[in-house]
Short mmCIF file of C-alpha atoms in Angstrom, two decimals:
data_model
loop_
_atom_site.label_atom_id
_atom_site.label_comp_id
_atom_site.label_asym_id
_atom_site.label_seq_id
_atom_site.Cartn_x
_atom_site.Cartn_y
_atom_site.Cartn_z
CA ASN P 125 143.83 101.70 162.21
CA ALA P 126 146.38 103.09 159.75
CA GLY P 127 147.99 105.43 162.33
CA VAL P 128 149.81 108.36 160.70
CA THR P 129 149.97 108.28 156.91
CA GLN P 130 152.37 110.48 154.97
CA THR P 131 152.43 110.98 151.22
CA PRO P 132 154.45 110.97 149.08
CA LYS P 133 157.28 108.74 150.36
CA PHE P 134 159.82 110.26 147.98
CA GLN P 135 159.89 113.54 146.03
CA VAL P 136 162.39 115.40 143.90
CA LEU P 137 161.77 119.11 143.36
CA LYS P 138 163.52 121.78 141.39
CA THR P 139 164.60 124.93 143.18
CA GLY P 140 161.70 127.38 143.31
CA GLN P 141 158.94 124.80 142.92
CA SER P 142 156.22 124.50 145.53
CA MET P 143 154.57 121.39 146.88
CA THR P 144 152.46 120.04 149.72
CA LEU P 145 153.43 117.11 151.93
CA GLN P 146 150.33 115.32 153.16
CA CYS P 147 149.78 113.94 156.66
CA ALA P 148 146.66 112.22 157.91
CA GLN P 149 145.91 110.39 161.16
CA ASP P 150 142.91 108.27 162.09
CA MET P 151 143.42 108.14 165.87
CA ASN P 152 141.48 111.33 166.70
CA HIS P 153 144.66 112.89 168.09
CA GLU P 154 144.35 116.60 168.77
CA TYR P 155 148.10 117.30 168.55
CA MET P 156 149.98 117.10 165.25
CA SER P 157 153.43 118.27 164.27
CA TRP P 158 156.00 118.32 161.49
CA TYR P 159 159.70 117.59 162.02
CA ARG P 160 162.63 117.54 159.65
CA GLN P 161 165.54 115.19 160.14
CA ASP P 162 168.98 115.99 158.79
CA PRO P 163 172.10 113.85 159.30
CA GLY P 164 173.69 114.50 162.67
CA MET P 165 171.05 117.05 163.70
CA GLY P 166 168.29 114.95 165.18
CA LEU P 167 164.71 116.05 164.63
CA ARG P 168 163.81 119.72 164.48
CA LEU P 169 160.26 120.99 164.90
CA ILE P 170 158.87 122.99 161.97
CA HIS P 171 155.23 123.65 162.91
CA TYR P 172 152.71 122.13 165.25
CA SER P 173 148.99 122.22 166.00
CA VAL P 174 147.12 121.56 169.25
CA GLY P 175 143.76 121.26 167.51
CA ALA P 176 141.75 122.08 164.41
CA GLY P 177 142.09 125.74 163.48
CA ILE P 178 145.17 126.27 165.68
CA THR P 179 148.78 126.22 164.44
CA ASP P 180 152.05 127.54 165.80
CA GLN P 181 155.68 127.81 164.77
CA GLY P 182 158.41 125.48 165.94
CA GLU P 183 162.20 125.89 165.81
CA VAL P 184 162.63 126.10 162.02
CA PRO P 185 159.41 127.45 160.44
CA ASN P 186 160.87 129.64 157.67
CA GLY P 187 159.92 128.53 154.16
CA TYR P 188 157.02 126.36 155.35
CA ASN P 189 153.29 126.91 155.88
CA VAL P 190 150.72 124.74 157.58
CA SER P 191 146.98 124.69 158.15
CA ARG P 192 144.70 122.50 160.25
CA SER P 193 141.15 122.60 158.95
CA THR P 194 140.26 119.14 160.31
CA THR P 195 141.45 117.00 163.21
CA GLU P 196 142.68 114.34 160.79
CA ASP P 197 144.81 116.32 158.34
CA PHE P 198 147.89 118.52 158.76
CA PRO P 199 149.51 119.35 155.39
CA LEU P 200 152.92 121.02 155.13
CA ARG P 201 153.47 123.43 152.24
CA LEU P 202 156.84 124.34 150.83
CA LEU P 203 156.37 127.75 149.25
CA SER P 204 159.51 127.96 147.08
CA ALA P 205 161.79 124.96 147.50
CA ALA P 206 165.47 125.52 148.20
CA PRO P 207 168.33 122.97 148.34
CA SER P 208 168.58 123.63 152.11
CA GLN P 209 165.15 122.01 152.44
CA THR P 210 166.50 118.66 151.27
CA SER P 211 165.68 116.45 154.23
CA VAL P 212 163.48 113.69 155.58
CA TYR P 213 160.18 115.05 156.87
CA PHE P 214 158.20 113.32 159.59
CA CYS P 215 154.67 114.01 160.71
CA ALA P 216 153.74 113.00 164.26
CA SER P 217 150.56 113.03 166.33
CA SER P 218 149.65 112.68 169.98
CA TYR P 219 146.83 113.08 172.48
CA ARG P 220 146.57 114.69 175.87
CA GLY P 221 145.73 112.83 179.04
CA GLN P 222 146.20 113.62 182.73
CA GLY P 223 147.83 116.95 181.90
CA ASN P 224 150.50 115.54 179.59
CA TYR P 225 150.77 114.69 175.94
CA TYR P 226 151.54 111.02 175.46
CA GLY P 227 154.22 109.60 173.20
CA TYR P 228 154.14 110.63 169.58
CA THR P 229 153.11 108.34 166.76
CA PHE P 230 155.25 109.08 163.71
CA GLY P 231 154.48 108.58 160.06
CA SER P 232 156.95 106.71 157.85
CA GLY P 233 158.40 109.96 156.46
CA THR P 234 158.82 111.79 153.17
CA ARG P 235 162.31 111.89 151.69
CA LEU P 236 162.60 115.21 149.81
CA THR P 237 165.44 116.22 147.50
CA VAL P 238 165.63 119.73 146.07
CA VAL P 239 167.93 120.12 143.07
CA GLY C 112 165.41 128.46 173.46
CA GLN C 113 165.41 125.05 175.04
CA GLN C 114 168.32 122.80 174.08
CA VAL C 115 168.60 119.07 174.60
CA MET C 116 172.05 117.52 174.29
CA GLN C 117 172.70 113.81 173.99
CA ILE C 118 175.95 111.88 174.38
CA PRO C 119 177.62 109.96 172.95
CA GLN C 120 176.78 110.51 169.28
CA TYR C 121 177.91 106.99 168.37
CA GLN C 122 178.60 103.82 170.31
CA HIS C 123 179.99 100.53 169.05
CA VAL C 124 179.56 97.59 171.42
CA GLN C 125 180.13 93.87 171.29
CA GLU C 126 176.94 91.87 171.58
CA GLY C 127 176.36 91.16 175.27
CA GLU C 128 177.97 94.39 176.50
CA ASP C 129 175.97 97.10 178.22
CA PHE C 130 175.15 100.47 176.67
CA THR C 131 174.17 103.85 178.14
CA THR C 132 173.13 107.11 176.51
CA TYR C 133 172.79 110.37 178.41
CA CYS C 134 170.50 113.33 177.84
CA ASN C 135 170.87 116.84 179.28
CA SER C 136 168.51 119.79 178.99
CA SER C 137 169.35 123.47 179.33
CA THR C 138 166.02 124.01 181.14
CA THR C 139 163.91 122.10 183.65
CA LEU C 140 161.59 119.68 181.89
CA SER C 141 157.99 118.76 182.66
CA ASN C 142 158.60 115.32 181.17
CA ILE C 143 161.00 113.45 178.94
CA GLN C 144 160.36 110.83 176.28
CA TRP C 145 162.60 108.26 174.63
CA TYR C 146 162.35 106.99 171.07
CA LYS C 147 164.14 104.38 168.96
CA GLN C 148 164.69 104.72 165.23
CA ARG C 149 165.89 101.74 163.22
CA PRO C 150 168.05 102.48 160.15
CA GLY C 151 165.78 103.74 157.37
CA GLY C 152 162.77 103.82 159.67
CA HIS C 153 160.81 106.30 161.70
CA PRO C 154 161.07 107.10 165.43
CA VAL C 155 159.08 104.77 167.65
CA PHE C 156 158.00 105.84 171.13
CA LEU C 157 159.53 103.81 173.97
CA ILE C 158 158.59 105.53 177.23
CA GLN C 159 157.75 108.77 179.03
CA LEU C 160 159.11 109.86 182.41
CA VAL C 161 157.32 112.53 184.39
CA LYS C 162 158.37 112.46 188.04
CA SER C 163 161.64 113.68 189.54
CA GLY C 164 163.98 110.72 190.13
CA GLU C 165 161.70 108.32 188.27
CA VAL C 166 163.11 104.97 187.13
CA LYS C 167 161.27 102.70 184.69
CA LYS C 168 162.25 99.36 183.20
CA GLN C 169 161.27 97.62 179.99
CA LYS C 170 162.92 94.19 179.92
CA ARG C 171 166.64 94.97 179.38
CA LEU C 172 166.09 98.75 179.11
CA THR C 173 166.26 101.03 182.18
CA PHE C 174 165.23 104.67 181.96
CA GLN C 175 166.00 107.31 184.59
CA PHE C 176 164.86 110.91 185.06
CA GLY C 177 167.13 113.09 187.17
CA GLU C 178 166.14 114.62 190.48
CA ALA C 179 166.34 118.14 189.02
CA LYS C 180 164.36 117.03 185.92
CA LYS C 181 167.11 118.31 183.62
CA ASN C 182 168.79 115.04 182.70
CA SER C 183 167.91 111.49 181.82
CA SER C 184 169.58 108.26 180.81
CA LEU C 185 168.78 105.05 178.97
CA HIS C 186 170.73 101.90 179.89
CA ILE C 187 170.56 98.67 177.92
CA THR C 188 171.83 95.54 179.64
CA ALA C 189 173.45 92.80 177.54
CA THR C 190 172.88 94.33 174.12
CA GLN C 191 171.56 92.24 171.24
CA THR C 192 171.78 92.84 167.49
CA THR C 193 168.09 93.76 167.57
CA ASP C 194 169.01 96.82 169.70
CA VAL C 195 170.75 98.44 166.72
CA GLY C 196 169.39 101.89 165.89
CA THR C 197 169.43 105.50 167.02
CA TYR C 198 168.02 106.36 170.43
CA PHE C 199 166.57 109.83 170.92
CA CYS C 200 165.52 111.61 174.05
CA ALA C 201 162.94 114.40 173.74
CA GLY C 202 162.17 116.93 176.42
CA ARG C 203 159.08 119.00 176.98
CA ASN C 204 159.05 122.19 179.03
CA ALA C 205 155.86 123.93 180.17
CA GLY C 206 154.75 124.57 176.58
CA ASN C 207 153.57 122.36 173.75
CA MET C 208 156.90 121.85 172.03
CA LEU C 209 158.87 118.62 172.27
CA THR C 210 162.59 119.19 171.64
CA PHE C 211 164.66 116.23 170.49
CA GLY C 212 168.25 115.53 171.33
CA GLY C 213 170.68 114.72 168.53
CA GLY C 214 170.44 111.00 169.17
CA THR C 215 172.92 108.22 169.97
CA ARG C 216 173.54 105.72 167.23
CA LEU C 217 174.11 102.23 168.63
CA MET C 218 175.96 99.63 166.60
CA VAL C 219 176.25 96.08 167.91
CA LYS C 220 178.88 93.62 166.69
CA PRO C 221 177.71 90.00 166.80
#
């Protein structure tokens, strides 16, 4: 099993450009989420999904869109990149058992720089 | 919204010394998770605590969940250079969101 796969690993964008960060998991996890990690600020939740066709906003959703058409894929779209979106982006997935979601499996991250 | 605070932000220790990081939530949690992130890497799940007052051990690591389910701690006995990294707690309330603390960066001098 590959686990959680994120592409690309690195990306440089110009202000105003749009792009999609890809995330795929092969563990049949129903829960998927996107976090951004900035120095000294831990991980902040952008969007999450509890199953195909269902998405919801996290703490910092502005400037980002998501969709969940399949269980496996959860792409994150930056609509019009801004320098404030320079960050490391992590996708994570999990599954539910005995009333609780288990620990998250994280992808290796996408390092995004907006100039 | 829910806030999860973690202290200290940084900790330098001599190899062989003990290390503790503390996590406090502004709201009562349904469970708490701990993760480790090596420099340049991604967070890796360590453990989940669910019950009030729960204590779990993984070799030299001891995890505790407070009686009120609002705080937690991670204690490492006799640190080794392989323990270097940032340790995050993450709390879940009744909803589907997992909120991460700011992390404690552990540095170990050999």
